[in-house]
Short mmCIF file of C-alpha atoms in Angstrom, two decimals:
data_model
loop_
_atom_site.label_atom_id
_atom_site.label_comp_id
_atom_site.label_asym_id
_atom_site.label_seq_id
_atom_site.Cartn_x
_atom_site.Cartn_y
_atom_site.Cartn_z
CA MET A 126 0.00 0.00 0.00
CA LYS A 127 2.87 2.38 0.78
CA GLY A 128 4.31 1.76 -2.67
CA LEU A 129 0.95 2.47 -4.31
CA GLU A 130 0.50 5.62 -2.23
CA LYS A 131 3.99 6.74 -3.26
CA GLU A 132 3.12 6.18 -6.94
CA LEU A 133 -0.15 8.13 -6.58
CA ASN A 134 1.62 11.03 -4.86
CA ARG A 135 4.24 11.06 -7.61
CA ALA A 136 1.51 11.00 -10.30
CA ARG A 137 -0.25 13.95 -8.63
CA ALA A 138 3.03 15.87 -8.49
CA GLU A 139 3.71 15.10 -12.17
CA GLN A 140 0.22 16.28 -13.18
CA LYS A 141 0.67 19.46 -11.14
CA ILE A 142 4.00 20.20 -12.83
CA LEU A 143 2.57 19.50 -16.32
CA ALA A 144 -0.36 21.84 -15.63
CA GLN A 145 2.02 24.62 -14.53
CA VAL A 146 4.42 24.01 -17.42
CA SER A 147 1.75 24.00 -20.17
CA SER A 148 0.48 27.43 -19.05
CA HIS A 149 3.88 29.04 -18.32
CA PRO A 150 4.26 32.35 -20.23
CA ALA A 151 7.86 31.51 -21.15
CA VAL A 152 6.62 28.77 -23.51
CA ARG A 153 4.86 31.26 -25.78
CA SER A 154 7.57 33.94 -25.51
CA GLY A 155 10.36 31.40 -26.16
CA GLU A 156 12.39 32.40 -23.07
CA ILE A 157 14.23 29.08 -22.81
CA LEU A 158 16.53 30.11 -19.92
CA VAL A 159 13.57 31.17 -17.73
CA PHE A 160 11.62 28.05 -18.71
CA ALA A 161 14.57 25.70 -18.05
CA LYS A 162 15.05 27.12 -14.54
CA PHE A 163 11.33 26.73 -13.80
CA ILE A 164 11.30 23.08 -14.94
CA THR A 165 14.51 22.01 -13.16
CA GLU A 166 13.54 23.56 -9.81
CA SER A 167 9.89 22.42 -9.93
CA VAL A 168 10.75 18.82 -10.82
CA SER A 169 13.59 18.60 -8.31
CA LYS A 170 11.54 19.93 -5.38
CA LEU A 171 8.21 18.21 -6.07
CA LEU A 172 9.69 14.79 -7.00
CA GLY A 173 12.70 14.86 -4.65
CA ILE A 174 15.35 14.44 -7.36
CA GLU A 175 18.76 15.80 -6.30
CA ARG A 176 19.90 17.02 -9.76
CA VAL A 177 17.64 18.05 -12.67
CA GLY A 178 19.28 19.57 -15.74
CA VAL A 179 18.44 20.85 -19.23
CA TRP A 180 21.17 20.28 -21.86
CA LEU A 181 20.94 21.61 -25.45
CA PHE A 182 23.05 20.75 -28.51
CA ASN A 183 25.04 23.38 -30.34
CA GLU A 184 24.32 24.00 -34.04
CA SER A 185 26.78 21.35 -35.24
CA LYS A 186 25.30 18.76 -32.77
CA ASN A 187 28.76 17.79 -31.45
CA GLU A 188 28.46 19.45 -28.02
CA LEU A 189 25.89 19.43 -25.23
CA HIS A 190 25.66 22.74 -23.34
CA ASN A 191 24.13 22.84 -19.85
CA VAL A 192 21.42 25.53 -19.92
CA ASP A 193 20.53 24.99 -16.26
CA THR A 194 20.91 22.38 -13.48
CA PHE A 195 19.17 22.64 -10.10
CA PHE A 196 20.78 21.06 -7.01
CA LEU A 197 18.10 20.17 -4.44
CA SER A 198 20.30 19.84 -1.33
CA GLN A 199 22.01 23.19 -2.05
CA ASN A 200 18.89 24.92 -3.42
CA LEU A 201 20.85 26.57 -6.23
CA HIS A 202 21.05 26.71 -10.03
CA SER A 203 24.16 26.13 -12.12
CA SER A 204 24.92 26.32 -15.86
CA GLY A 205 27.70 26.44 -18.41
CA ALA A 206 29.05 22.87 -18.36
CA ILE A 207 29.85 21.32 -21.78
CA LEU A 208 29.97 17.67 -22.85
CA LYS A 209 31.78 17.05 -26.15
CA GLU A 210 30.98 14.25 -28.59
CA ILE A 211 34.67 13.62 -29.19
CA GLU A 212 34.96 12.56 -25.51
CA PHE A 213 31.65 10.68 -25.26
CA ARG A 214 31.08 9.49 -28.85
CA GLU A 215 29.30 6.21 -27.96
CA GLU A 216 27.07 7.86 -25.34
CA PHE A 217 26.11 10.61 -27.82
CA GLN A 218 25.12 7.93 -30.33
CA TYR A 219 22.53 6.55 -27.89
CA LEU A 220 20.95 10.02 -27.68
CA VAL A 221 20.67 10.05 -31.48
CA THR A 222 19.04 6.62 -31.80
CA GLU A 223 16.90 6.32 -28.64
CA LYS A 224 13.98 8.28 -27.18
CA TYR A 225 15.36 8.08 -23.65
CA VAL A 226 18.16 6.53 -21.57
CA ASP A 227 16.80 5.06 -18.31
CA ALA A 228 19.94 4.00 -16.47
CA SER A 229 18.76 2.78 -13.04
CA ASP A 230 22.33 1.54 -12.49
CA PRO A 231 24.51 3.83 -14.62
CA TYR A 232 27.70 2.06 -13.52
CA THR A 233 26.68 -1.15 -15.33
CA ASP A 234 24.46 0.30 -18.06
CA PRO A 235 26.42 0.30 -21.38
CA ARG A 236 24.72 3.53 -22.45
CA THR A 237 26.36 5.51 -19.61
CA LYS A 238 29.66 3.73 -19.06
CA GLY A 239 31.64 6.59 -20.58
CA PHE A 240 30.38 9.00 -17.91
CA ILE A 241 31.52 6.92 -14.91
CA GLU A 242 34.94 8.40 -14.14
CA SER A 243 34.45 11.94 -15.43
CA TYR A 244 30.84 12.60 -14.36
CA LEU A 245 29.06 9.92 -12.30
CA LYS A 246 31.62 9.22 -9.58
CA PRO A 247 32.66 12.86 -8.96
CA ASN A 248 29.00 13.84 -8.51
CA GLY A 249 27.87 10.71 -6.60
CA ILE A 250 25.14 9.94 -9.13
CA THR A 251 23.40 6.58 -8.55
CA ALA A 252 20.57 6.73 -11.13
CA MET A 253 20.26 8.70 -14.37
CA LEU A 254 17.29 9.30 -16.73
CA ASP A 255 17.91 11.23 -19.96
CA GLY A 256 14.77 12.21 -21.93
CA VAL A 257 15.84 13.06 -25.49
CA ILE A 258 14.34 16.34 -26.76
CA ARG A 259 13.41 16.43 -30.46
CA MET A 260 11.61 18.86 -32.71
CA GLY A 261 10.33 16.72 -35.56
CA GLU A 262 13.44 14.90 -36.81
CA GLU A 263 15.84 17.47 -35.35
CA LEU A 264 17.77 16.50 -32.20
CA ILE A 265 17.54 19.39 -29.72
CA GLY A 266 19.00 18.15 -26.43
CA THR A 267 18.15 16.19 -23.29
CA LEU A 268 16.33 16.62 -19.98
CA CYS A 269 18.32 14.80 -17.26
CA PHE A 270 17.01 13.47 -13.91
CA GLU A 271 19.82 12.35 -11.55
CA HIS A 272 19.51 10.74 -8.11
CA VAL A 273 22.46 10.99 -5.72
CA GLY A 274 23.20 8.55 -2.89
CA ASN A 275 20.20 6.22 -2.82
CA SER A 276 19.51 3.79 -5.66
CA HIS A 277 16.40 4.30 -7.79
CA THR A 278 14.58 2.28 -10.44
CA TRP A 279 12.92 4.45 -13.10
CA GLU A 280 9.19 3.70 -13.54
CA GLU A 281 7.22 4.05 -16.79
CA ASP A 282 5.29 7.09 -15.55
CA GLU A 283 8.59 8.92 -14.80
CA ILE A 284 9.89 8.18 -18.31
CA ILE A 285 6.63 9.41 -19.91
CA PHE A 286 6.65 12.47 -17.65
CA CYS A 287 10.25 13.27 -18.67
CA SER A 288 9.29 12.94 -22.37
CA GLN A 289 6.26 15.24 -21.91
CA LEU A 290 8.48 17.92 -20.34
CA GLY A 291 10.90 17.46 -23.24
CA ASP A 292 8.04 18.19 -25.68
CA GLN A 293 7.31 21.43 -23.81
CA ILE A 294 10.99 22.44 -24.03
CA ALA A 295 10.92 21.70 -27.79
CA LEU A 296 7.78 23.84 -28.14
CA THR A 297 9.49 26.71 -26.29
CA ILE A 298 12.50 26.54 -28.61
CA SER A 299 10.13 26.38 -31.61
CA ASN A 300 8.41 29.57 -30.39
CA LEU A 301 11.82 31.19 -29.85
CA ARG A 302 12.75 30.46 -33.46
CA LYS A 303 9.35 31.62 -34.66
CA ASN A 304 9.75 34.91 -32.78
CA GLU A 305 13.19 35.37 -34.35
CA ILE A 306 11.67 34.69 -37.78
CA ASN A 307 8.92 37.25 -37.10
CA GLU A 308 11.53 39.86 -36.25
CA ALA A 309 13.33 39.06 -39.49
CA LEU A 310 10.04 39.33 -41.39
CA LYS A 311 9.40 42.78 -39.89
CA SER A 312 12.83 43.88 -41.08
CA ARG A 313 12.06 42.42 -44.51
CA GLU A 314 8.72 44.24 -44.62
CA LYS A 315 10.50 47.52 -43.92
CA GLU A 316 12.87 46.85 -46.81
CA LEU A 317 9.90 45.99 -49.04
CA ARG A 318 8.15 49.25 -48.09
CA GLU A 319 11.28 51.23 -48.91
CA LEU A 320 11.63 49.34 -52.17
CA ASN A 321 7.97 49.97 -52.96
CA GLU A 322 8.38 53.70 -52.27
CA SER A 323 11.43 53.72 -54.52
CA LEU A 324 9.45 51.95 -57.25
CA GLU A 325 6.63 54.46 -56.95
CA ARG A 326 9.10 57.36 -57.33
CA GLN A 327 10.56 55.70 -60.41
CA VAL A 328 7.08 55.21 -61.83
CA GLU A 329 6.22 58.86 -61.27
CA GLU A 330 9.46 60.01 -62.90
CA ARG A 331 8.93 57.71 -65.82
CA THR A 332 5.36 58.93 -66.19
CA ARG A 333 6.59 62.51 -66.51
CA ASN A 334 9.28 61.52 -69.04
CA LEU A 335 7.16 59.20 -71.13
CA LYS A 336 3.91 61.09 -71.69
CA ASN A 337 3.83 59.87 -75.27
CA SER A 338 3.91 56.22 -74.03
CA ASN A 339 1.05 56.55 -71.56
CA ALA A 340 -0.81 53.42 -72.75
CA GLU A 341 2.30 51.23 -72.35
CA LEU A 342 3.00 52.73 -68.92
CA GLU A 343 -0.53 51.95 -67.69
CA VAL A 344 -0.06 48.30 -68.67
CA THR A 345 3.24 48.22 -66.73
CA ILE A 346 1.66 49.75 -63.62
CA THR A 347 -1.23 47.29 -63.74
CA SER A 348 1.20 44.39 -64.01
CA LEU A 349 3.21 45.67 -61.04
CA LYS A 350 0.07 46.00 -58.91
CA LYS A 351 -1.00 42.47 -59.73
CA THR A 352 2.45 41.14 -58.88
CA GLN A 353 2.47 43.09 -55.63
CA ALA A 354 -0.99 41.75 -54.68
CA GLN A 355 0.13 38.18 -55.36
CA LEU A 356 3.27 38.67 -53.25
CA ILE A 357 1.20 40.06 -50.38
CA LEU A 358 -1.22 37.15 -50.69
CA SER A 359 1.68 34.66 -50.64
CA GLU A 360 3.10 36.25 -47.48
CA LYS A 361 -0.31 36.20 -45.81
CA MET A 362 -0.82 32.55 -46.75
CA ALA A 363 2.62 31.63 -45.39
CA SER A 364 1.95 33.50 -42.13
CA LEU A 365 -1.48 31.92 -41.88
CA GLY A 366 0.06 28.48 -42.35
CA GLN A 367 2.49 29.06 -39.46
CA LEU A 368 -0.32 30.39 -37.29
CA VAL A 369 -2.69 27.48 -38.01
CA ALA A 370 0.04 24.90 -37.44
CA GLY A 371 0.98 26.58 -34.17
CA ILE A 372 -2.63 26.68 -33.00
CA ALA A 373 -3.13 23.01 -33.88
CA HIS A 374 0.01 22.17 -31.90
CA GLU A 375 -1.19 24.25 -28.94
CA ILE A 376 -4.60 22.55 -28.98
CA ASN A 377 -2.90 19.16 -28.71
CA ASN A 378 -1.65 20.07 -25.21
CA PRO A 379 -5.11 20.50 -23.58
CA ILE A 380 -6.38 17.52 -25.58
CA ALA A 381 -3.60 15.40 -24.09
CA ALA A 382 -4.38 16.79 -20.63
CA ILE A 383 -8.08 15.95 -21.00
CA HIS A 384 -7.24 12.46 -22.23
CA ALA A 385 -4.85 11.89 -19.32
CA SER A 386 -7.36 13.27 -16.82
CA ALA A 387 -10.15 11.08 -18.19
CA GLN A 388 -7.87 8.04 -17.95
CA ASN A 389 -6.86 8.97 -14.40
CA LEU A 390 -10.51 9.41 -13.44
CA LYS A 391 -11.36 6.03 -14.93
CA GLU A 392 -8.57 4.34 -13.00
CA ALA A 393 -9.32 6.24 -9.80
CA LEU A 394 -13.08 5.62 -9.93
CA PHE A 395 -13.29 2.13 -11.43
CA ASP A 396 -10.00 0.25 -11.62
CA SER A 397 -8.09 1.17 -8.47
CA GLU A 398 -8.53 -1.06 -5.41
CA ILE A 399 -8.46 2.04 -3.18
CA SER A 400 -10.93 4.07 -5.25
CA LEU A 401 -13.88 5.75 -3.53
CA PHE A 402 -16.22 3.52 -5.52
CA GLN A 403 -14.54 0.32 -4.33
CA LYS A 404 -14.51 1.55 -0.72
CA GLU A 405 -18.16 2.56 -0.85
CA LEU A 406 -19.08 -0.77 -2.45
CA ARG A 407 -17.28 -2.73 0.29
CA ASP A 408 -18.92 -0.64 3.00
CA LEU A 409 -22.36 -1.01 1.45
CA ILE A 410 -22.15 -4.71 0.49
CA PRO A 411 -19.77 -6.75 2.70
CA SER A 412 -20.51 -10.00 0.84
CA LEU A 413 -17.89 -10.80 -1.83
CA GLU A 414 -20.46 -12.73 -3.88
CA LYS A 415 -22.82 -9.75 -3.90
CA GLN A 416 -19.94 -7.43 -4.77
CA LYS A 417 -19.22 -9.57 -7.85
CA LEU A 418 -22.95 -9.53 -8.70
CA PHE A 419 -22.97 -5.73 -8.32
CA LEU A 420 -20.04 -5.40 -10.74
CA SER A 421 -21.78 -7.75 -13.21
CA CYS A 422 -24.90 -5.58 -13.06
CA LEU A 423 -22.73 -2.49 -13.64
CA ASP A 424 -21.14 -4.11 -16.72
CA VAL A 425 -24.59 -4.87 -18.16
CA LEU A 426 -25.76 -1.28 -17.58
CA LYS A 427 -22.65 0.10 -19.32
CA THR A 428 -23.72 -1.67 -22.52
CA ARG A 429 -27.26 -0.28 -22.26
CA VAL A 430 -26.57 3.44 -21.90
CA GLU A 431 -28.96 5.04 -24.39
CA MET A 432 -31.55 7.81 -24.78
CA VAL A 433 -35.08 6.48 -24.15
CA SER A 434 -38.10 8.59 -25.07
CA GLY A 435 -41.76 8.42 -25.98
CA LYS A 436 -43.89 5.36 -25.31
CA GLU A 437 -40.93 3.16 -24.35
CA ARG A 438 -39.88 5.63 -21.64
CA MET A 439 -43.41 5.78 -20.25
CA ARG A 440 -43.68 1.95 -20.22
CA ARG A 441 -40.37 1.58 -18.41
CA ARG A 442 -41.28 4.29 -15.90
CA LYS A 443 -44.54 2.57 -14.89
CA GLU A 444 -42.85 -0.81 -14.46
CA ILE A 445 -39.94 0.67 -12.49
CA GLU A 446 -42.24 2.77 -10.27
CA THR A 447 -44.20 -0.35 -9.34
CA TRP A 448 -40.95 -2.13 -8.42
CA LEU A 449 -39.70 0.90 -6.44
CA ALA A 450 -42.97 1.10 -4.52
CA SER A 451 -42.57 -2.54 -3.49
CA LYS A 452 -39.14 -1.64 -2.06
CA GLN A 453 -40.46 1.55 -0.39
CA ILE A 454 -38.29 3.78 -2.57
CA PRO A 455 -39.67 7.14 -3.89
CA GLU A 456 -41.22 6.70 -7.34
CA SER A 457 -39.56 9.91 -8.60
CA PHE A 458 -36.24 7.99 -8.60
CA SER A 459 -37.46 6.14 -11.72
CA TYR A 460 -36.22 8.92 -14.04
CA ASN A 461 -32.63 8.46 -12.81
CA LEU A 462 -32.88 4.70 -13.34
CA ILE A 463 -34.23 5.04 -16.91
CA ASP A 464 -31.46 7.47 -17.87
CA SER A 465 -28.93 5.01 -16.40
CA GLY A 466 -30.18 2.13 -18.59
CA PHE A 467 -32.40 0.30 -16.07
CA ASP A 468 -35.58 -1.53 -16.96
CA LEU A 469 -37.70 -4.09 -15.09
CA ASN A 470 -35.75 -7.01 -16.61
CA ILE A 471 -32.48 -5.75 -15.10
CA LEU A 472 -34.04 -5.20 -11.68
CA GLU A 473 -35.55 -8.69 -11.68
CA GLU A 474 -32.43 -10.36 -13.12
CA PHE A 475 -30.34 -9.02 -10.24
CA GLU A 476 -33.04 -9.39 -7.57
CA ILE A 477 -30.61 -11.26 -5.29
CA LEU A 478 -28.44 -8.13 -5.18
CA PHE A 479 -31.19 -6.18 -3.42
CA GLN A 480 -32.12 -8.83 -0.85
CA ASP A 481 -30.98 -8.15 2.75
CA SER A 482 -29.45 -4.85 1.56
CA ASP A 483 -30.19 -1.14 1.66
CA VAL A 484 -31.98 -1.20 -1.70
CA PHE A 485 -32.08 2.57 -2.15
CA ALA A 486 -28.33 2.85 -1.43
CA VAL A 487 -27.48 0.03 -3.85
CA ILE A 488 -29.66 1.52 -6.60
CA SER A 489 -28.20 4.99 -6.00
CA LEU A 490 -24.62 3.72 -6.22
CA LEU A 491 -25.37 1.94 -9.49
CA ALA A 492 -26.98 5.07 -10.97
CA GLU A 493 -24.09 7.29 -9.82
CA GLU A 494 -21.46 5.00 -11.39
CA ILE A 495 -23.33 4.82 -14.71
CA THR A 496 -23.62 8.64 -14.74
CA VAL A 497 -19.84 8.92 -14.26
CA PHE A 498 -19.31 6.33 -17.01
CA GLN A 499 -21.52 8.38 -19.39
CA SER A 500 -19.53 11.55 -18.62
CA LEU A 501 -16.21 9.80 -19.28
CA SER A 502 -17.57 8.40 -22.55
CA ILE A 503 -18.59 11.91 -23.66
CA MET A 504 -15.11 13.23 -22.75
CA GLN A 505 -13.41 10.49 -24.77
CA LEU A 506 -15.66 11.17 -27.78
CA ALA A 507 -14.87 14.89 -27.57
CA VAL A 508 -11.13 14.18 -27.40
CA GLU A 509 -11.34 11.92 -30.47
CA ARG A 510 -13.18 14.61 -32.48
CA ALA A 511 -10.76 17.33 -31.38
CA SER A 512 -7.77 15.13 -32.27
CA LYS A 513 -9.22 14.52 -35.74
CA MET A 514 -9.69 18.28 -36.24
CA THR A 515 -6.13 19.17 -35.17
CA PHE A 516 -4.76 16.44 -37.46
CA ALA A 517 -6.67 17.97 -40.38
CA LEU A 518 -5.45 21.47 -39.46
CA LYS A 519 -1.83 20.30 -39.38
CA ASN A 520 -2.17 18.70 -42.81
CA PHE A 521 -3.89 21.79 -44.22
CA ALA A 522 -1.36 24.20 -42.73
CA ARG A 523 1.64 22.82 -44.66
CA PHE A 524 1.85 25.66 -47.16
CA GLU A 525 5.36 24.88 -48.36
CA VAL A 526 5.41 23.55 -51.89
CA SER A 527 7.04 20.16 -52.38
CA SER A 528 10.05 20.19 -54.66
CA SER A 529 9.15 16.81 -56.15
CA PRO A 530 5.82 15.03 -56.69
CA ALA A 531 4.65 12.17 -54.47
CA LYS A 532 2.02 9.44 -54.71
CA THR A 533 -1.15 10.98 -53.27
CA ASN A 534 -4.43 9.48 -52.06
CA ILE A 535 -6.92 11.92 -53.57
CA GLN A 536 -9.83 10.79 -51.39
CA GLU A 537 -7.86 11.26 -48.16
CA ASN A 538 -6.70 14.63 -49.49
CA ILE A 539 -10.33 15.70 -50.01
CA GLU A 540 -11.39 14.33 -46.61
CA THR A 541 -8.91 16.64 -44.88
CA VAL A 542 -10.71 19.66 -46.36
CA ILE A 543 -14.16 18.21 -45.55
CA THR A 544 -13.08 17.80 -41.92
CA LEU A 545 -12.23 21.51 -41.74
CA TYR A 546 -15.68 22.46 -43.08
CA GLN A 547 -17.63 19.80 -41.15
CA ASN A 548 -19.63 22.40 -39.20
CA GLN A 549 -21.01 23.83 -42.46
CA PHE A 550 -22.10 20.38 -43.60
CA LYS A 551 -23.79 19.65 -40.27
CA ARG A 552 -26.19 22.58 -40.58
CA LYS A 553 -28.08 23.19 -43.80
CA VAL A 554 -25.81 21.50 -46.35
CA ALA A 555 -26.33 17.87 -47.34
CA LEU A 556 -23.00 16.32 -48.37
CA ILE A 557 -23.11 13.31 -50.67
CA LYS A 558 -19.80 11.48 -51.23
CA GLU A 559 -19.59 9.14 -54.21
CA TYR A 560 -16.10 7.71 -53.86
CA ASN A 561 -15.38 5.09 -56.49
CA PRO A 562 -12.08 3.16 -56.20
CA ILE A 563 -9.25 5.15 -57.79
CA PRO A 564 -5.46 4.61 -57.90
CA LEU A 565 -2.89 6.88 -56.27
CA VAL A 566 -2.06 10.01 -58.26
CA GLU A 567 1.40 11.51 -58.64
CA GLY A 568 1.29 15.13 -57.52
CA TYR A 569 1.87 17.78 -54.88
CA PRO A 570 -0.48 17.07 -51.93
CA GLU A 571 -0.18 20.54 -50.35
CA GLU A 572 -1.27 22.25 -53.58
CA LEU A 573 -4.13 19.77 -54.11
CA LEU A 574 -5.43 20.63 -50.62
CA HIS A 575 -5.84 24.26 -51.74
CA LEU A 576 -7.47 23.15 -54.98
CA TRP A 577 -10.25 21.24 -53.15
CA THR A 578 -10.54 24.03 -50.54
CA ASN A 579 -11.27 26.66 -53.20
CA LEU A 580 -13.73 24.48 -55.13
CA ILE A 581 -15.64 23.29 -52.04
CA TYR A 582 -15.81 26.72 -50.41
CA ASN A 583 -16.87 28.36 -53.70
CA GLY A 584 -19.67 25.81 -53.91
CA LEU A 585 -20.77 26.51 -50.33
CA GLN A 586 -20.81 30.26 -51.03
CA ALA A 587 -22.81 29.74 -54.23
CA MET A 588 -25.43 27.84 -52.20
CA THR A 589 -25.31 30.51 -49.45
CA PHE A 590 -24.41 27.58 -47.20
CA ALA A 591 -27.74 25.80 -47.68
CA GLY A 592 -28.42 23.05 -50.21
CA GLU A 593 -26.81 19.87 -51.53
CA MET A 594 -23.17 19.28 -52.40
CA ARG A 595 -21.99 16.15 -54.18
CA ILE A 596 -18.32 15.09 -54.45
CA ARG A 597 -17.49 12.23 -56.81
CA THR A 598 -14.23 10.43 -57.62
CA GLU A 599 -13.85 8.01 -60.53
CA VAL A 600 -11.49 6.65 -63.13
CA PHE A 601 -12.07 8.55 -66.38
CA GLY A 602 -10.17 6.87 -69.22
CA ASP A 603 -6.51 7.02 -68.25
CA LEU A 604 -7.21 9.90 -65.82
CA VAL A 605 -8.69 10.34 -62.35
CA ARG A 606 -11.70 12.66 -62.32
CA VAL A 607 -12.96 14.58 -59.29
CA THR A 608 -16.37 16.27 -59.63
CA VAL A 609 -17.56 18.94 -57.17
CA GLU A 610 -21.25 19.70 -57.68
CA ASP A 611 -23.37 22.26 -55.83
CA SER A 612 -27.04 23.28 -55.97
CA GLY A 613 -26.32 27.02 -56.00
CA CYS A 614 -27.47 29.78 -58.31
CA GLY A 615 -25.08 28.84 -61.12
CA ILE A 616 -22.58 30.92 -63.13
CA PRO A 617 -24.19 33.50 -65.45
CA MET A 618 -23.61 32.67 -69.12
CA GLU A 619 -22.15 36.10 -69.90
CA VAL A 620 -19.22 35.66 -67.45
CA GLN A 621 -18.47 31.97 -67.88
CA GLU A 622 -15.54 32.63 -70.21
CA ARG A 623 -13.86 34.88 -67.62
CA ILE A 624 -14.14 32.99 -64.33
CA PHE A 625 -10.57 31.63 -64.52
CA GLU A 626 -9.11 35.10 -65.13
CA PRO A 627 -7.03 36.46 -62.24
CA PHE A 628 -8.77 39.19 -60.18
CA PHE A 629 -12.14 38.56 -61.87
CA THR A 630 -14.91 37.82 -59.39
CA THR A 631 -18.71 37.87 -59.29
CA LYS A 632 -18.76 38.06 -55.48
CA PRO A 633 -19.59 41.26 -53.57
CA SER A 634 -16.73 43.51 -52.52
CA GLY A 635 -14.79 42.08 -49.60
CA GLU A 636 -15.90 38.47 -50.18
CA GLY A 637 -13.45 37.43 -52.88
CA SER A 638 -10.10 38.42 -54.38
CA GLY A 639 -10.73 36.93 -57.82
CA LEU A 640 -7.68 34.68 -57.39
CA GLY A 641 -9.34 31.45 -56.17
CA LEU A 642 -10.20 29.87 -59.53
CA ASP A 643 -7.04 31.28 -61.12
CA ILE A 644 -5.03 29.45 -58.42
CA CYS A 645 -7.10 26.30 -59.09
CA ARG A 646 -6.31 26.52 -62.81
CA LYS A 647 -2.57 26.95 -62.16
CA ILE A 648 -2.50 24.02 -59.70
CA VAL A 649 -4.27 21.74 -62.19
CA GLU A 650 -1.95 22.86 -65.01
CA ARG A 651 1.11 22.12 -62.82
CA HIS A 652 -0.34 18.62 -62.42
CA GLN A 653 -0.68 18.40 -66.24
CA GLY A 654 -4.45 18.06 -65.88
CA ARG A 655 -7.56 19.92 -66.97
CA ILE A 656 -10.26 21.82 -65.07
CA HIS A 657 -13.62 22.72 -66.64
CA PHE A 658 -17.23 23.18 -65.55
CA ASP A 659 -20.87 22.84 -66.52
CA SER A 660 -23.27 25.30 -64.94
CA LYS A 661 -26.95 26.15 -64.95
CA PRO A 662 -29.25 27.56 -62.24
CA GLY A 663 -29.54 25.00 -59.44
CA LYS A 664 -26.59 22.84 -60.54
CA THR A 665 -22.93 23.66 -61.13
CA LYS A 666 -20.31 20.96 -61.68
CA PHE A 667 -16.55 21.52 -61.64
CA PHE A 668 -14.53 18.68 -63.20
CA VAL A 669 -10.85 18.14 -62.36
CA ASP A 670 -9.07 15.55 -64.52
CA LEU A 671 -5.61 14.48 -63.30
CA PRO A 672 -3.11 12.04 -64.90
CA LEU A 673 -1.81 9.16 -62.81
CA VAL A 674 1.84 9.99 -63.56
CA LEU A 675 3.48 13.35 -64.30
CA THR A 676 5.75 13.53 -67.33
CA ALA A 677 9.08 15.32 -67.20
#
C-alpha cells in the first residue's frame, strides 16, 4: 500500500507540474533560460530528485551545453558545463538513436559507461534518466534526472513524464525560433516598403518623361500591382500556415491533458482497489459474492446506456415505479434509473443483489457509477473529435510547396478539407460522397489541398451555405476525375468565359479576391491536368481531370 500511495503522490506531483508548465508564459515567448530554470527547480523539489538539468546541442550537434541544473540539497542553479561528442562518442550515439536513456544503475548500463569516471563518480550519481528532446526529426537536447546517494529504479510514468516535459521544451524553442523569424520578417517588410516607395518614385518620374507612351505605362503599372498583390497574398498565406500549425500544436496540449485526466478518473473511480467507488461498495455490500454480482450488473448497464423517449420511456417508468414502490423507494427515482439504462428485466435479473441490503443505497450507487461512465464516454468522444480536427489542421497548414511530386491518395486529401468544413455540412448543407475506387495520383499534396478548398468553399458560397453538395471520384479513361457539384445559383452565361481570369470575381466587394479559380487553374496545369465546368441555375459541376503519372 505504501508503494501504491507513493506512486499516486508522484503522479499527482507530475500532473501538477505538467499543468504549470503547459500554461507558463515563457513557452509562448520562447524564453528558454527562464523556462529551463522553472522546470529544473519544480521537478527537483516536487519529486525529490537531487539534480535536474536541461542540456541543449550546439548548431553542429557535437556538443551538449548545460542551460541549467538545479541542485536540491544546495537549493541553487548552475549552468555552463559542456559535454563534447569527441569525448563521449558512444554515449552521444545513444541520444541520437533512442527516445530516452533510463539507467537505473549507470555504472553497469552500457549507455552511460563513458560517464563513470568523469561525471558519475565525482557527482555521486546513482541513477540517471535522460529524456531526449526532439523537434520533428531534429535532435535538440536532453532533460536529465539524476539521483544521488540512494539507488532508484525508473518507472514508466517517470519516463513518460520526462518525455512530456521534453516536448514542452521543444515547443518553447520552436516559439523562440518563430519569434526570431517574425523579427526578421518585420525587417524584410521595412525593406519591401522602402523598395515599394522607390518603385513608386521611379514610376512617377517615368510617367513625366514618357507622356507619349502613356498606354504602355498603364499596362506596366497594372502588371506591377497584380504582382504586388500576389506577393502580399503569398506572405499572408505563409503567415497563416504558421499560425494554423501553431494553434493546432497548442490545442494538442489541452487535448492530451483531457485524455490523461479522463484516464486517471477512470482508473481512480473504477480500476483502483483504493478508489472511492470500491470503498463505498465494500462498506455497502460486505458480501464478496454480492460485490461480484454488483459489478456484473454495472457491466450490463454500461452496454445499455442510451436515450429512451416516448412510449418506451413511459412503459419503463410505470414498471420501475411499481418495483420501487414494493421496495419503499420514492417513485420519482425512476427517471434516474431510466437514464442510467435500467428496466424491469435488469431489476428482476439481479433481484438477489437487493435482498438483505439497503436497496435505495445500492440503486443509487449503481446510478451514480453509470452517470460517471456516461460523462467519461462523452469526454473520450470529444477528445477523439478534437484530435481529428487538429490532425486535419496540421495537414492543411503545410503551405510549403514540395520540390518533387509524391504518390497521393486523392480521397484522403479531399477528406482533410471536408473535416475543416464539417460544421457547415452539419447545418443546412447535405454532403453526398460518391467515392469510387481510384489509384494513387502523382502530384503535390499541399497544392491539391488548396485546390479542393477553393472548389468546395466556392460551392458553399454559391449555395449561401444551404443546399446539396456532391463530391465524386472516378477513373475517367486514363485519368482520375474529381467532380464537385453544388445546388447554387449557377454561373451566369455572360461571365463563364472569364471565371478563370485572375482578379475577376462575381462576389460582392470584400468576399473574394478573384484569385481562387485562377489558383485552381494553375494548380491543375502544374499537375498536367484539366479543369472545366458545366453550370446552370440550381446545378454547377466543376470537373478536375488528373493524370496518374506526371511527365518530365
